[in-house]
Amino acid sequence: MAYAYWKSGKMEDKAVFDLFFRKNPFKGEFAIFAGLSECLKFLSNFRFSDSDINYLKQILPHVDPQFWEYLSGLDASQVTMSAIPEGYVVFPKVPLIRLEGPLPVIQLLETTLLNLVNYASLVATNAARFRITAGESVQLLEFGLRRAQGPDGGLSASKYCYIGGFDGTSNVLAGKLFGIPVRGTHAHAFVNSFSSLDEIKGNVELTKSYLNKISPILNVLENETNEGELTAFLSYAFAFPTSCLCLLDTYSVIKSGLPNFLAVALALNDYGYRVIGVRLDSGDLAYLSRKCREGFNLIADKFGLPWIKQLIIVASNDINEDTLRSLKEQLVEVNGEPRMKLSEDVEKINLPGKKNVFRLYSEDGLAILDLIQLCTEKPPAVGKKILVRHPFNESKRAYVCPHKVELLYTDYWGDNCLMQSFSTLQETKQIASDSLKTLRQDIKRELNPTPYKVSVTNEMYHFLHDLWLKHAPIGELS
Amino acid sequence: MAYAYWKSGKMEDKAVFDLFFRKNPFKGEFAIFAGLSECLKFLSNFRFSDSDINYLKQILPHVDPQFWEYLSGLDASQVTMSAIPEGYVVFPKVPLIRLEGPLPVIQLLETTLLNLVNYASLVATNAARFRITAGESVQLLEFGLRRAQGPDGGLSASKYCYIGGFDGTSNVLAGKLFGIPVRGTHAHAFVNSFSSLDEIKGNVELTKSYLNKISPILNVLENETNEGELTAFLSYAFAFPTSCLCLLDTYSVIKSGLPNFLAVALALNDYGYRVIGVRLDSGDLAYLSRKCREGFNLIADKFGLPWIKQLIIVASNDINEDTLRSLKEQLVEVNGEPRMKLSEDVEKINLPGKKNVFRLYSEDGLAILDLIQLCTEKPPAVGKKILVRHPFNESKRAYVCPHKVELLYTDYWGDNCLMQSFSTLQETKQIASDSLKTLRQDIKRELNPTPYKVSVTNEMYHFLHDLWLKHAPIGELS
């Protein structure tokens, strides 16, 4: 396409691109915008290397040689980018990134920007949904590396889960590169690798005697517990006396894992250390965690150690991504003239022209709606009533009087340089958390969430519909 | 875990790991094994850098300092790896990779190997399913970069789609790095960026006169066609006269895209070039492609250009991944003693011990079943009847007399070096295609496919069940 633009002399045509999405993922009514920092790094470094050009020459042998000179001189110096801050709660149809610059350059940037924003936003949104469901007090850890789309896909997942509201990751490289807290426990394989207490050099008698005392309390026969598992728990406790968390379901949580763990916990207590908890990785997690809690309470009371009641129970399971919806970027303006892609499907219409988006807040600090208007219009004013409209449905309109008005876009790139300093991962995580708090509860709930309103001004509405009437093909009934 | 192993003195314990999966993806009954080359590259380079060690020291401040010396000396020199060739059709429970070596090293390699195999195999399998559905004569192109899990996820997708049976990709970097054929067309944005024939410097009169002739034949009013679209198609034809393929659905396929395209096709024909076809990206693709073919036929007959009947029609749409199932790697043998993870769920049991897998073929060259047996057993012999059993269901057993016997494993890594040369991407793609041909049609069909049999020998069956009876917890009815 870049070559065809060049060939038609459209190298210097100015274009505006909006990067937006059409539908919220996970059957929800919101998304978290993420990936902006990576987009800025990409803009800063955008160039075709000599080896890129040589490769392109091979696969496009019939191209006018002057085009290669043009291409090798391209960078993002003529481009300006405004965007919503990374971490913000965002909604369908609202442009997340607005890019202006020479048509072929903008076109060449498109796929990479979509690639960097799509997956990042999807993962951050998923994480935020988990956080909302789990509540603030629960720890959420990401263990997904082995199922991710390759090594880099795994790194991105760890990063954007953290932004969206997770507390840590088992991906040690993500910890090293991004400073995300690293958490982990042992696996079933660790338990399987031990078979007898003889494999341990240290004192095992204390633990054995505790197991003998515990078993009748928990209604377990002594020979039902697996000795290899007990050995594994003990080894793990020797290695990590201050952070011992044991995986209970290699053999049987109730008949083996729980009594073995509690025996190790009591022995470790005698040495002045406290275990921190257990992990369950299969079976009926709700039932088993209740059974563990019952066991903790029994032993805590029996041995006068109330802290055992507070031990944590970690449940680990597959994170299911229900739906993967994608962002779409569309050309919306060339040389100041608005263009739109028409379609018989009203949902697929792009909002034309260079636009601004304002988020309007009510007195309680909650977001009322996002208002899309043309850049040529005056911004909405605090305390002043304005008419807002559904972009396509004529009958849906309302007056709104905002208590606070926020322009969603910040200029991030222009004059060939970054116009904002990068926010840290921690700051972006905080923005996501704060932004989610401005969203009404019924919009965030899992079942039948209320859609958040994305409206247009009256002027935008008429601009859009005049353009539509001018260009739309008229159907024929036959 | 590595630290806990080290702390318990298990550094030199020898372990065997099997990397396998439990369930075929996409509701099918087969998978394509991919990712092996990347695993071998990883083994060749496996080491902890100084900066890795420094980071680990920070996050694990209480670790015995001698452990860091141990860790910084680790590599894969003590490891041996056997595997099924990359590209083979494979089945649940059959180990794809068999790794032997020191317990902590094997454990440290696990997650990365799973990461490299899981996604690769998933994508290759998806591509193979598309290929089977599409048949051999249809071209399949991968356009997924903008929706992939980050840049590296996108590269992996392009590569493994190609292995699984696709013909090309729109990902130019994948073309450059892996030599995959690059294909692409223009986008809607390209059409939107043009509005009038005045934007073109070359001859437009010829095209306009063809449009006038074509419109009544196609039952379209002249002013229904969009001039910007016509301009875009012409510009694209100027740039790519020998490979012009136009996207028809920006405005209306039937009222605008098709007549505009055919006008350009006829004009280009006068200059001695032939367009190659059209792309449809929305709407009822079956209906629209039929309408396009009708239009091609009408114009071909009217203008005496029979080649127009043969123009290609490209349909582009989201590739949906139905299910993401994951591979699991489990510890199966430590110091020669088989270990297994017991579970009340019979499907979740690991097959213990160091095993070999043979694929048995019938006289017509089709695979009958995969036979898992202990490494200590004699391989099955051609022309000799053997008893094969379902691993868990006592009543399912049969005699089989193989016409050909194939050991699925090849030794790839040992004595700190690669034991096989890397196969090229093209070779792996061929292996996948050949391997799929050995699979019966009813196993490959989409609806209710027949499960392929993965059996064990009688000896393996008894070995497994004796071990199970020895260790399994006995449930209690209450």
Coordinates of N, CA, C and O in Angstrom, one line a residue, chain A residues 197-329:
Chain A
L197 N 11.4 -40.5 54.0 CA 12.0 -39.6 54.9 C 13.5 -39.9 55.1 O 14.3 -39.0 55.5
D198 N 14.0 -41.1 54.6 CA 15.4 -41.4 54.6 C 16.2 -40.4 53.8 O 17.4 -40.3 53.9
E199 N 15.5 -39.8 52.8 CA 16.2 -38.9 51.9 C 16.6 -37.6 52.5 O 17.4 -36.8 52.0
I200 N 16.1 -37.4 53.8 CA 16.4 -36.1 54.5 C 17.5 -36.4 55.5 O 17.4 -37.3 56.3
K201 N 18.4 -35.4 55.6 CA 19.5 -35.6 56.6 C 19.1 -35.0 58.0 O 19.5 -35.5 59.0
G202 N 18.3 -34.0 58.0 CA 17.9 -33.3 59.2 C 17.0 -34.1 60.1 O 16.7 -35.3 59.9
N203 N 16.5 -33.4 61.1 CA 15.6 -34.0 62.1 C 14.2 -34.2 61.6 O 13.5 -33.3 61.2
V204 N 13.8 -35.5 61.5 CA 12.4 -35.8 61.0 C 11.5 -36.3 62.1 O 10.3 -36.4 61.9
E205 N 12.1 -36.6 63.2 CA 11.3 -37.3 64.3 C 10.2 -36.4 64.8 O 9.1 -36.8 65.1
L206 N 10.6 -35.1 65.0 CA 9.6 -34.1 65.5 C 8.3 -34.1 64.6 O 7.2 -34.2 65.1
T207 N 8.6 -34.0 63.3 CA 7.5 -34.0 62.3 C 6.7 -35.2 62.4 O 5.4 -35.2 62.4
K208 N 7.3 -36.4 62.5 CA 6.6 -37.7 62.5 C 5.8 -37.7 63.8 O 4.6 -38.2 63.7
S209 N 6.3 -37.2 64.9 CA 5.5 -37.3 66.1 C 4.3 -36.4 66.0 O 3.2 -36.7 66.5
Y210 N 4.4 -35.2 65.4 CA 3.3 -34.4 65.2 C 2.2 -35.0 64.3 O 1.0 -34.9 64.5
L211 N 2.7 -35.7 63.2 CA 1.8 -36.4 62.3 C 1.0 -37.4 63.1 O -0.2 -37.6 62.9
N212 N 1.6 -38.2 64.0 CA 0.9 -39.1 64.8 C -0.2 -38.5 65.6 O -1.2 -39.1 65.9
K213 N 0.1 -37.3 66.2 CA -0.9 -36.6 67.0 C -2.0 -36.0 66.2 O -3.2 -36.0 66.6
I214 N -1.7 -35.6 65.0 CA -2.7 -34.9 64.2 C -3.6 -35.8 63.5 O -4.8 -35.6 63.4
S215 N -3.1 -37.0 63.1 CA -3.9 -37.9 62.2 C -5.3 -38.2 62.8 O -6.3 -38.1 62.2
P216 N -5.3 -38.7 64.1 CA -6.6 -39.0 64.7 C -7.6 -37.7 64.8 O -8.8 -37.9 64.5
I217 N -7.0 -36.5 65.0 CA -7.8 -35.3 65.1 C -8.5 -35.1 63.7 O -9.6 -34.7 63.6
L218 N -7.7 -35.3 62.6 CA -8.2 -35.1 61.3 C -8.9 -36.3 60.7 O -9.3 -36.3 59.5
N219 N -9.0 -37.3 61.5 CA -9.8 -38.5 61.1 C -9.1 -39.2 59.9 O -9.7 -39.7 59.0
V220 N -7.8 -39.3 60.0 CA -7.0 -39.9 58.9 C -6.2 -41.1 59.5 O -5.6 -40.9 60.6
L221 N -6.1 -42.2 58.8 CA -5.2 -43.3 59.3 C -3.8 -42.9 58.9 O -3.5 -42.4 57.9
E222 N -2.9 -43.3 59.8 CA -1.5 -42.9 59.7 C -0.9 -43.4 58.3 O -0.2 -42.6 57.7
N223 N -1.2 -44.6 58.0 CA -0.6 -45.1 56.7 C -1.3 -44.6 55.5 O -1.0 -45.0 54.4
E224 N -2.3 -43.8 55.6 CA -3.0 -43.2 54.4 C -2.1 -42.0 53.9 O -2.2 -41.6 52.7
T225 N -1.4 -41.3 54.8 CA -0.6 -40.2 54.3 C 0.6 -40.7 53.5 O 1.2 -41.8 53.8
N226 N 1.0 -39.9 52.5 CA 2.1 -40.3 51.7 C 3.4 -39.8 52.2 O 3.6 -38.6 52.4
E227 N 4.4 -40.7 52.5 CA 5.6 -40.3 53.1 C 6.5 -39.5 52.2 O 7.2 -38.6 52.6
G228 N 6.4 -39.7 50.9 CA 7.2 -38.9 49.9 C 6.7 -37.5 50.0 O 7.5 -36.5 49.9
E229 N 5.4 -37.3 50.1 CA 4.8 -35.9 50.2 C 5.3 -35.2 51.4 O 5.7 -34.1 51.4
L230 N 5.3 -36.0 52.5 CA 5.8 -35.4 53.8 C 7.2 -35.0 53.7 O 7.6 -33.9 54.1
T231 N 8.0 -35.8 53.0 CA 9.4 -35.5 52.8 C 9.6 -34.2 52.0 O 10.4 -33.4 52.3
A232 N 8.8 -34.2 50.9 CA 8.9 -33.0 50.0 C 8.5 -31.7 50.8 O 9.2 -30.7 50.7
F233 N 7.5 -31.8 51.6 CA 7.1 -30.6 52.4 C 8.2 -30.2 53.4 O 8.5 -29.0 53.5
L234 N 8.8 -31.2 54.0 CA 9.9 -30.9 54.9 C 11.1 -30.2 54.2 O 11.6 -29.3 54.7
S235 N 11.4 -30.8 53.1 CA 12.5 -30.2 52.3 C 12.3 -28.8 51.9 O 13.1 -27.9 51.9
Y236 N 11.0 -28.6 51.5 CA 10.7 -27.2 51.1 C 10.7 -26.3 52.3 O 11.2 -25.1 52.2
A237 N 10.3 -26.7 53.4 CA 10.4 -25.9 54.7 C 11.8 -25.7 55.1 O 12.1 -24.6 55.5
F238 N 12.7 -26.6 54.9 CA 14.1 -26.4 55.2 C 14.7 -25.3 54.3 O 15.4 -24.4 54.7
A239 N 14.3 -25.3 53.0 CA 14.8 -24.3 52.1 C 14.1 -22.9 52.3 O 14.8 -21.9 52.2
F240 N 12.9 -22.9 52.6 CA 12.1 -21.6 52.7 C 11.4 -21.6 54.0 O 10.1 -21.6 54.0
P241 N 12.1 -21.5 55.1 CA 11.4 -21.6 56.4 C 10.5 -20.4 56.7 O 9.5 -20.5 57.4
T242 N 10.8 -19.3 56.0 CA 9.9 -18.1 56.3 C 8.8 -17.9 55.3 O 8.0 -17.0 55.4
S243 N 8.8 -18.7 54.2 CA 7.8 -18.5 53.2 C 7.3 -19.8 52.7 O 7.1 -20.0 51.5
C244 N 7.1 -20.8 53.6 CA 6.7 -22.1 53.2 C 5.2 -22.2 52.8 O 4.3 -22.0 53.6
L245 N 5.0 -22.6 51.5 CA 3.6 -22.7 51.0 C 3.5 -24.0 50.3 O 4.3 -24.2 49.3
C246 N 2.7 -25.0 50.7 CA 2.8 -26.3 50.2 C 1.6 -26.7 49.3 O 0.5 -26.3 49.6
L247 N 1.9 -27.4 48.2 CA 0.8 -27.8 47.3 C 0.3 -29.2 47.8 O 1.0 -30.2 47.9
L248 N -1.0 -29.2 48.1 CA -1.6 -30.3 48.8 C -2.2 -31.5 48.0 O -2.6 -32.5 48.5
D249 N -2.4 -31.3 46.7 CA -3.3 -32.2 45.9 C -2.5 -33.2 45.0 O -3.1 -33.7 44.1
T250 N -1.3 -33.5 45.4 CA -0.6 -34.5 44.5 C -1.2 -35.9 44.7 O -1.5 -36.7 43.8
Y251 N -1.5 -36.3 46.0 CA -2.2 -37.6 46.3 C -3.6 -37.4 46.6 O -4.5 -37.6 45.9
S252 N -3.8 -36.9 47.9 CA -5.2 -36.7 48.3 C -5.1 -35.5 49.3 O -4.4 -35.6 50.3
V253 N -5.8 -34.4 49.0 CA -5.8 -33.3 49.9 C -6.1 -33.6 51.3 O -5.4 -33.3 52.3
I254 N -7.2 -34.3 51.5 CA -7.8 -34.5 52.8 C -7.0 -35.7 53.6 O -6.8 -35.6 54.8
K255 N -6.7 -36.7 52.8 CA -6.1 -37.9 53.5 C -4.6 -37.8 53.6 O -4.0 -38.6 54.3
S256 N -4.0 -36.9 52.9 CA -2.5 -36.9 52.9 C -1.9 -35.5 52.9 O -1.2 -35.2 53.8
G257 N -2.3 -34.7 52.0 CA -1.7 -33.3 51.9 C -1.9 -32.5 53.2 O -0.9 -31.9 53.7
L258 N -3.1 -32.4 53.6 CA -3.4 -31.6 54.8 C -2.7 -32.0 56.0 O -2.1 -31.2 56.7
P259 N -2.9 -33.3 56.4 CA -2.1 -33.7 57.7 C -0.6 -33.6 57.5 O 0.1 -33.1 58.5
N260 N 0.0 -33.9 56.4 CA 1.4 -33.8 56.2 C 1.8 -32.3 56.4 O 2.8 -32.0 57.0
F261 N 1.1 -31.4 55.7 CA 1.4 -30.0 55.8 C 1.3 -29.5 57.3 O 2.2 -28.8 57.7
L262 N 0.3 -29.9 58.0 CA 0.1 -29.4 59.3 C 1.2 -30.0 60.3 O 1.6 -29.3 61.2
A263 N 1.6 -31.2 60.0 CA 2.7 -31.8 60.8 C 4.0 -30.9 60.6 O 4.7 -30.6 61.6
V264 N 4.3 -30.6 59.3 CA 5.4 -29.7 59.0 C 5.3 -28.3 59.7 O 6.2 -27.8 60.3
A265 N 4.0 -27.8 59.6 CA 3.8 -26.5 60.2 C 4.1 -26.5 61.7 O 4.7 -25.5 62.2
L266 N 3.6 -27.5 62.4 CA 3.9 -27.6 63.9 C 5.3 -27.8 64.2 O 5.8 -27.1 65.2
A267 N 6.0 -28.6 63.4 CA 7.4 -28.8 63.7 C 8.2 -27.5 63.4 O 9.1 -27.1 64.2
L268 N 7.9 -26.8 62.3 CA 8.6 -25.6 62.0 C 8.3 -24.5 63.1 O 9.2 -23.7 63.4
N269 N 7.1 -24.5 63.6 CA 6.7 -23.6 64.7 C 7.6 -23.8 65.9 O 8.0 -22.8 66.6
D270 N 8.0 -25.1 66.2 CA 8.9 -25.3 67.3 C 10.3 -24.7 67.1 O 11.0 -24.4 68.1
Y271 N 10.6 -24.5 65.8 CA 11.9 -23.9 65.5 C 11.8 -22.4 65.4 O 12.7 -21.7 65.0
G272 N 10.6 -21.9 65.6 CA 10.4 -20.4 65.6 C 10.0 -19.8 64.2 O 10.1 -18.6 64.0
Y273 N 9.5 -20.7 63.3 CA 9.1 -20.2 62.0 C 7.6 -20.5 61.8 O 7.1 -21.5 62.4
R274 N 7.0 -19.7 61.0 CA 5.6 -19.9 60.7 C 5.4 -20.2 59.2 O 5.9 -19.4 58.4
V275 N 4.8 -21.3 58.9 CA 4.4 -21.6 57.4 C 3.4 -20.5 57.0 O 2.8 -19.8 57.8
I276 N 3.3 -20.3 55.7 CA 2.4 -19.2 55.3 C 1.1 -19.8 54.7 O 0.1 -19.1 54.7
G277 N 1.1 -21.0 54.2 CA -0.2 -21.5 53.7 C -0.1 -22.7 52.7 O 0.9 -23.3 52.7
V278 N -1.2 -22.9 52.0 CA -1.3 -24.1 51.1 C -1.8 -23.7 49.8 O -2.4 -22.6 49.6
R279 N -1.5 -24.6 48.8 CA -2.1 -24.3 47.4 C -2.9 -25.6 47.0 O -2.5 -26.7 47.3
L280 N -4.0 -25.3 46.3 CA -4.8 -26.4 45.8 C -4.9 -26.2 44.3 O -5.2 -25.1 43.8
D281 N -4.7 -27.3 43.5 CA -4.6 -27.1 42.1 C -5.5 -28.0 41.3 O -5.5 -28.0 40.0
S282 N -6.4 -28.7 41.9 CA -7.3 -29.6 41.2 C -8.5 -29.9 42.1 O -8.5 -29.6 43.3
G283 N -9.5 -30.6 41.5 CA -10.6 -31.0 42.3 C -11.6 -29.9 42.6 O -11.5 -28.8 42.0
D284 N -12.5 -30.1 43.5 CA -13.5 -29.1 43.8 C -12.9 -28.1 44.8 O -12.8 -28.3 46.0
L285 N -12.4 -27.0 44.2 CA -11.6 -26.1 45.0 C -12.3 -25.4 46.2 O -11.8 -25.2 47.3
A286 N -13.6 -25.2 46.0 CA -14.4 -24.6 47.0 C -14.6 -25.5 48.2 O -14.3 -25.2 49.4
Y287 N -14.9 -26.8 47.9 CA -15.1 -27.8 48.9 C -13.8 -28.0 49.6 O -13.7 -28.1 50.9
L288 N -12.7 -28.2 48.9 CA -11.4 -28.6 49.5 C -10.9 -27.4 50.3 O -10.3 -27.7 51.4
S289 N -11.1 -26.2 49.9 CA -10.5 -25.1 50.7 C -11.3 -25.0 52.0 O -10.8 -24.6 53.0
R290 N -12.6 -25.3 52.0 CA -13.4 -25.3 53.2 C -12.9 -26.4 54.1 O -12.7 -26.2 55.3
K291 N -12.6 -27.5 53.6 CA -12.1 -28.6 54.4 C -10.7 -28.3 55.0 O -10.4 -28.6 56.1
C292 N -9.9 -27.6 54.2 CA -8.6 -27.1 54.7 C -8.8 -26.2 55.9 O -8.1 -26.3 56.9
R293 N -9.7 -25.2 55.7 CA -9.9 -24.2 56.8 C -10.4 -24.9 58.0 O -10.0 -24.6 59.1
E294 N -11.3 -25.9 57.9 CA -11.8 -26.7 59.0 C -10.6 -27.4 59.8 O -10.5 -27.3 61.0
G295 N -9.7 -28.0 59.0 CA -8.5 -28.6 59.5 C -7.6 -27.6 60.3 O -7.1 -27.9 61.4
F296 N -7.4 -26.5 59.7 CA -6.6 -25.4 60.3 C -7.2 -25.1 61.7 O -6.5 -25.0 62.7
N297 N -8.5 -24.9 61.7 CA -9.2 -24.4 62.9 C -9.1 -25.5 64.0 O -8.8 -25.2 65.2
L298 N -9.3 -26.7 63.6 CA -9.2 -27.9 64.6 C -7.8 -27.9 65.3 O -7.6 -27.9 66.5
I299 N -6.7 -27.8 64.4 CA -5.4 -27.9 64.9 C -5.0 -26.7 65.7 O -4.3 -26.7 66.7
A300 N -5.4 -25.5 65.2 CA -5.1 -24.3 65.9 C -5.7 -24.3 67.3 O -5.0 -24.0 68.3
D301 N -6.9 -24.8 67.5 CA -7.5 -24.9 68.8 C -6.8 -25.9 69.7 O -6.5 -25.7 70.8
K302 N -6.6 -27.0 69.1 CA -6.0 -28.2 69.8 C -4.6 -27.8 70.4 O -4.2 -28.2 71.5
F303 N -3.8 -27.1 69.5 CA -2.4 -26.8 69.9 C -2.2 -25.4 70.4 O -1.1 -25.0 70.7
G304 N -3.3 -24.7 70.6 CA -3.2 -23.3 71.1 C -2.4 -22.4 70.2 O -1.7 -21.6 70.7
L305 N -2.6 -22.5 68.9 CA -1.8 -21.7 67.9 C -2.8 -21.0 67.0 O -3.0 -21.4 65.9
P306 N -3.4 -19.9 67.5 CA -4.5 -19.3 66.7 C -4.1 -18.8 65.3 O -4.9 -18.7 64.4
W307 N -2.8 -18.5 65.1 CA -2.4 -18.0 63.8 C -2.6 -19.0 62.7 O -2.7 -18.6 61.5
I308 N -2.7 -20.3 63.1 CA -2.9 -21.3 62.0 C -4.2 -21.1 61.4 O -4.4 -21.4 60.2
K309 N -5.2 -20.5 62.1 CA -6.5 -20.2 61.5 C -6.4 -19.3 60.3 O -7.3 -19.3 59.4
Q310 N -5.4 -18.4 60.4 CA -5.2 -17.4 59.4 C -4.4 -17.8 58.2 O -4.1 -16.9 57.3
L311 N -3.9 -19.0 58.1 CA -3.1 -19.4 57.0 C -3.8 -19.2 55.7 O -5.0 -19.3 55.6
I312 N -3.0 -18.8 54.7 CA -3.6 -18.5 53.4 C -3.9 -19.8 52.6 O -3.1 -20.8 52.7
I313 N -4.9 -19.8 51.8 CA -5.2 -20.9 50.9 C -5.2 -20.3 49.4 O -5.9 -19.4 49.1
V314 N -4.2 -20.9 48.6 CA -4.1 -20.4 47.3 C -4.8 -21.4 46.3 O -4.6 -22.6 46.4
A315 N -5.7 -20.9 45.5 CA -6.3 -21.8 44.5 C -5.7 -21.4 43.1 O -5.7 -20.3 42.7
S316 N -5.2 -22.4 42.4 CA -4.6 -22.2 41.1 C -5.4 -22.9 40.1 O -5.7 -24.1 40.3
N317 N -5.6 -22.3 39.0 CA -6.4 -22.9 37.9 C -6.2 -22.2 36.6 O -5.7 -21.1 36.6
D318 N -6.7 -22.7 35.5 CA -6.6 -22.1 34.2 C -7.3 -20.7 34.2 O -8.4 -20.7 34.7
I319 N -6.7 -19.7 33.7 CA -7.4 -18.5 33.4 C -8.0 -18.6 32.0 O -7.3 -18.9 31.0
N320 N -9.3 -18.6 31.9 CA -10.0 -18.7 30.6 C -10.3 -17.4 30.0 O -10.9 -16.5 30.6
E321 N -9.8 -17.2 28.8 CA -10.2 -16.0 28.1 C -11.4 -16.3 27.2 O -11.4 -17.2 26.3
D322 N -12.5 -15.7 27.5 CA -13.8 -16.1 26.8 C -13.8 -15.7 25.4 O -14.0 -16.4 24.5
T323 N -13.5 -14.4 25.2 CA -13.6 -13.9 23.9 C -12.4 -13.1 23.6 O -11.9 -12.4 24.4
L324 N -11.9 -13.1 22.4 CA -10.9 -12.2 22.0 C -11.5 -11.3 20.9 O -11.8 -11.6 19.8
R325 N -11.7 -10.1 21.4 CA -12.2 -9.0 20.4 C -11.1 -8.1 20.1 O -10.2 -7.9 20.8
S326 N -11.1 -7.6 18.9 CA -9.9 -6.9 18.5 C -10.2 -5.4 18.2 O -11.3 -5.0 17.9
L327 N -9.2 -4.7 18.4 CA -9.2 -3.2 18.1 C -9.1 -3.0 16.6 O -8.6 -3.8 15.9
K328 N -9.7 -2.0 16.2 CA -9.6 -1.7 14.7 C -9.1 -0.3 14.6 O -9.4 0.6 15.3
E329 N -8.3 -0.2 13.6 CA -7.8 1.2 13.3 C -8.3 1.5 11.9 O -8.3 0.7 11.0

